[in-house]
PDB file of C-alpha atoms in Angstrom:
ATOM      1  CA  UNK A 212     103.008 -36.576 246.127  1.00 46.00           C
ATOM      2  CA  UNK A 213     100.858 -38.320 244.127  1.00 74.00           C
ATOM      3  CA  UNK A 214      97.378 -39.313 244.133  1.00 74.00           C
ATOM      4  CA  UNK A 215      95.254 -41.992 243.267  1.00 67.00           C
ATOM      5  CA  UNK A 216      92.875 -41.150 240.229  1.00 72.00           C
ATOM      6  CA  UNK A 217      89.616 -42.633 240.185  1.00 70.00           C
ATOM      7  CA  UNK A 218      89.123 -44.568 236.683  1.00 65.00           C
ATOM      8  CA  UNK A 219      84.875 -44.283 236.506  1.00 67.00           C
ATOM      9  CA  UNK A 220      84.856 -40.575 237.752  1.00 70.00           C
ATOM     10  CA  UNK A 221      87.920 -39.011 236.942  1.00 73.00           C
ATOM     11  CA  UNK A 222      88.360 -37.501 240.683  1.00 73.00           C
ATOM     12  CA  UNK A 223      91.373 -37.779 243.356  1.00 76.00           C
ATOM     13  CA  UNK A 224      90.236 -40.318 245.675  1.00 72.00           C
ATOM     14  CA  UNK A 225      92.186 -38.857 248.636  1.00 72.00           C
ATOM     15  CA  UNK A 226      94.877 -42.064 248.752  1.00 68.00           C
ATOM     16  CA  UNK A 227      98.435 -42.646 246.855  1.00 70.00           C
ATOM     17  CA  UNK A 228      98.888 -45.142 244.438  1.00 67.00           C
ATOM     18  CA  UNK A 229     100.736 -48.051 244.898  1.00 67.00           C
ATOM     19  CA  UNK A 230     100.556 -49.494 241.450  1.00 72.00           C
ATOM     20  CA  UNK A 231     100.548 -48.034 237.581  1.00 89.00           C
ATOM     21  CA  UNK A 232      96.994 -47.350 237.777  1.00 83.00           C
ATOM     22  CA  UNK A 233      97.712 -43.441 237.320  1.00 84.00           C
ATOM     23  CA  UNK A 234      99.543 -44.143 234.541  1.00 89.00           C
ATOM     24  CA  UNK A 235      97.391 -46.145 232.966  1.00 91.00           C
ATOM     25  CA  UNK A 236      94.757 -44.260 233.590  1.00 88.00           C
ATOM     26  CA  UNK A 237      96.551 -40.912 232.057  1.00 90.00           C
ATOM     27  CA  UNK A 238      98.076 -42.452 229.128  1.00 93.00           C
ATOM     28  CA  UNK A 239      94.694 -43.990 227.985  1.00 93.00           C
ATOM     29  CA  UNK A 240      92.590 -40.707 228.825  1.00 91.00           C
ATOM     30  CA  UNK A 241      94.483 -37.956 227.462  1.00 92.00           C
ATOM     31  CA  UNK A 242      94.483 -37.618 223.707  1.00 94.00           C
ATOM     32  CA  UNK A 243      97.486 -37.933 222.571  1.00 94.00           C
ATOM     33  CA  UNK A 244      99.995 -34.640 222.215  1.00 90.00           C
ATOM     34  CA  UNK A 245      97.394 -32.777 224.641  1.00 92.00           C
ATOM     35  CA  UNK A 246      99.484 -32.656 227.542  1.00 88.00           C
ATOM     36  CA  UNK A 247     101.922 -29.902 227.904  1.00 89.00           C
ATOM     37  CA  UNK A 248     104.751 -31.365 229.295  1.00 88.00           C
ATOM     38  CA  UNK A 249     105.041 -34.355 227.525  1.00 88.00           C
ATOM     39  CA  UNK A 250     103.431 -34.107 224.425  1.00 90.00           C
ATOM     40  CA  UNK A 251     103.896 -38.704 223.447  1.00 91.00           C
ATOM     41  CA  UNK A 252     101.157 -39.005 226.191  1.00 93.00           C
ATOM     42  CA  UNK A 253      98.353 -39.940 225.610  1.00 94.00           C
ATOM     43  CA  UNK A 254      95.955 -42.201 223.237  1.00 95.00           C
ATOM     44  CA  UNK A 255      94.321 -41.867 219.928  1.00 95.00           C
ATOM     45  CA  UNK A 256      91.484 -43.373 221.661  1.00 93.00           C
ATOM     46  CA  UNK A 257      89.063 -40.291 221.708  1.00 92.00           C
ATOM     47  CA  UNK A 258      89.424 -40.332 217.951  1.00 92.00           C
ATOM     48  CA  UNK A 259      86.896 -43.528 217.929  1.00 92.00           C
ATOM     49  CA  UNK A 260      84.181 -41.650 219.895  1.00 87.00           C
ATOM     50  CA  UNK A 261      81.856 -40.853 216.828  1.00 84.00           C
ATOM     51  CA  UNK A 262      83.397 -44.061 215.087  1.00 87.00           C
ATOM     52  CA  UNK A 263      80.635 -46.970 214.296  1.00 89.00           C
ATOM     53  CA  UNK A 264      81.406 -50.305 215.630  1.00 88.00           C
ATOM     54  CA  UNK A 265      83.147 -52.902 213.364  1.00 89.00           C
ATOM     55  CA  UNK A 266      85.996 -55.087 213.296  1.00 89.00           C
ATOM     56  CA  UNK A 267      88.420 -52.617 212.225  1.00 92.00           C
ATOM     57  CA  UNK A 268      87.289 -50.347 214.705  1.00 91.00           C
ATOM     58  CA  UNK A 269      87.523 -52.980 217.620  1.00 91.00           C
ATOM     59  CA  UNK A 270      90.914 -53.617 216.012  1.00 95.00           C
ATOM     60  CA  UNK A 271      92.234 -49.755 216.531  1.00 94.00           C
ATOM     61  CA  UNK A 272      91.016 -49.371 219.914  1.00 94.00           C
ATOM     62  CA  UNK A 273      94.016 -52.227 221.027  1.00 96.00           C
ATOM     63  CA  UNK A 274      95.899 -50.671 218.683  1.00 97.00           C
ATOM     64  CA  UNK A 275      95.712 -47.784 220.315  1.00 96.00           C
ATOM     65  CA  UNK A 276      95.446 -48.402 223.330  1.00 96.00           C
ATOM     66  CA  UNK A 277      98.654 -50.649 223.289  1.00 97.00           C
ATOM     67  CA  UNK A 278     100.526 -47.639 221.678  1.00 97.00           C
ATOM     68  CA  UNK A 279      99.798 -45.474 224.542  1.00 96.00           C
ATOM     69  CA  UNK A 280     100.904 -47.764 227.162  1.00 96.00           C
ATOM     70  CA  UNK A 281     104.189 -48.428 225.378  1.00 96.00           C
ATOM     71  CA  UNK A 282     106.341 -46.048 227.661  1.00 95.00           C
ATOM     72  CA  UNK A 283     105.358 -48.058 230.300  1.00 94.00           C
ATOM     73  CA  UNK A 284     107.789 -50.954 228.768  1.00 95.00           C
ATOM     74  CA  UNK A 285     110.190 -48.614 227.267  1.00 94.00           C
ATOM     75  CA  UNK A 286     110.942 -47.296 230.765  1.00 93.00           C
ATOM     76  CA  UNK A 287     110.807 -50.329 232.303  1.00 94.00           C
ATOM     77  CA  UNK A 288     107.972 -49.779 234.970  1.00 92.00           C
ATOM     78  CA  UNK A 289     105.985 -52.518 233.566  1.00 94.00           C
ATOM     79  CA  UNK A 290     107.125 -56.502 232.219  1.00 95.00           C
ATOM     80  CA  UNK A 291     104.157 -57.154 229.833  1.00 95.00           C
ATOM     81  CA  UNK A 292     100.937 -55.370 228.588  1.00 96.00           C
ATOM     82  CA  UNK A 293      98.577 -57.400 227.439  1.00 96.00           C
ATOM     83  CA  UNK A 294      95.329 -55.720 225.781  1.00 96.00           C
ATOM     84  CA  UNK A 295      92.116 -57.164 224.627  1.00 95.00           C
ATOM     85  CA  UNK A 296      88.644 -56.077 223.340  1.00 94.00           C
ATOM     86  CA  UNK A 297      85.124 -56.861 223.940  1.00 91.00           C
ATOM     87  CA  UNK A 298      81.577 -55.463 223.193  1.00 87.00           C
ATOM     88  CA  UNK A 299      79.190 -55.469 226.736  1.00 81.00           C
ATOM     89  CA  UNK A 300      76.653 -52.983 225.014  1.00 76.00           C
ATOM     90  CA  UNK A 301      75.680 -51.525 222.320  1.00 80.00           C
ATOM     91  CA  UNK A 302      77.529 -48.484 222.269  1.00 75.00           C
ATOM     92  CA  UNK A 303      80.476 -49.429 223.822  1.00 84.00           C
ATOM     93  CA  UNK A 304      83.529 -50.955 223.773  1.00 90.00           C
ATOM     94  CA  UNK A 305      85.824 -52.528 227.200  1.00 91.00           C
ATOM     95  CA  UNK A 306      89.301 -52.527 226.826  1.00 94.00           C
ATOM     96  CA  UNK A 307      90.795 -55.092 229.223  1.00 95.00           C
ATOM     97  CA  UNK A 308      94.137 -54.781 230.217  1.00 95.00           C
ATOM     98  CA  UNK A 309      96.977 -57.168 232.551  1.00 95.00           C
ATOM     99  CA  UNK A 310      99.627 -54.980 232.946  1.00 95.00           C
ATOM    100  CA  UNK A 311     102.568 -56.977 234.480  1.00 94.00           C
ATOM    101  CA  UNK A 312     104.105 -54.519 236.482  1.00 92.00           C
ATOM    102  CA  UNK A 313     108.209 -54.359 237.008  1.00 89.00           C
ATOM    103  CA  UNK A 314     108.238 -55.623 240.579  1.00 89.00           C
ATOM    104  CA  UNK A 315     106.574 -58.687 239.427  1.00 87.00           C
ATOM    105  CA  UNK A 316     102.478 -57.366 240.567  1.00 90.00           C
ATOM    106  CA  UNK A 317      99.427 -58.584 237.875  1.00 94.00           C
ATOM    107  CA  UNK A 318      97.836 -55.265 237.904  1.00 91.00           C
ATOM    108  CA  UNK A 319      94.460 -55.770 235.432  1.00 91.00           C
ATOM    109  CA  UNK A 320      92.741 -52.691 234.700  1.00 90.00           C
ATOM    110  CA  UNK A 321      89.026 -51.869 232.401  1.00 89.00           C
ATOM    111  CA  UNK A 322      88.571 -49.264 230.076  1.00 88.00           C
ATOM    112  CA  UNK A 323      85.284 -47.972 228.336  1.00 87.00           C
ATOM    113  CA  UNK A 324      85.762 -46.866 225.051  1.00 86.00           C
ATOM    114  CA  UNK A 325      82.215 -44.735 223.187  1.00 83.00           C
ATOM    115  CA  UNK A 326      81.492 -45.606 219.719  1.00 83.00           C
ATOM    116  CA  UNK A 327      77.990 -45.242 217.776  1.00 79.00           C
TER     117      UNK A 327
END
């Protein structure tokens, strides 16, 4: 049985999922080939942590970030990923992301990415 990962502290929050918020969560979190039994999870996204900000930088975190959530299509739990960028702070970066789930459910999830 599953259960629900909290995205801001990384903790079980004591209730099941009931969407692809897990998934999400995991696939954007993990750096990619770090997990032992299934070494395609994950994101390159911890590879931007030291990375200044710029365009091409902004550009790579959706790049990334929409590689990682690419089994999520290819096994048909989700319709459409949609995934955008923006700056709130200095410092940071907030990936936005609609996922349209396979039963039809607008999930939209946020995403903090570091960078200098």
């Amino acid at each position: 049985m599953d259960a629900l990962i909290d995205s801001l502290t990384g903790d079980y929050t004591g209730t099941r999922p009931t969407d692809l918020h897990n998934a999400v969560y995991l696939r954007l979190m993990t750096p990619l080939g770090q997990y032992w039994a299934d070494p395609q999870l994950g994101s390159r996204l911890h590879e931007l942590a030291r990375a200044k900000y710029s365009a091409t930088n902004r550009r790579l975190a959706q790049q990334y970030a929409e590689q990682a959530l690419q089994p999520l299509l290819a096994d048909n739990r989700a319709r459409r990923i949609d995934v955008s960028v923006s700056r709130p702070a200095q410092g940071d970066l907030r990936l936005h992301i609609d996922v349209a789930a396979a039963n039809g459910n607008l999930q939209t999830f946020s995403h903090p990415v570091k960078v200098i």
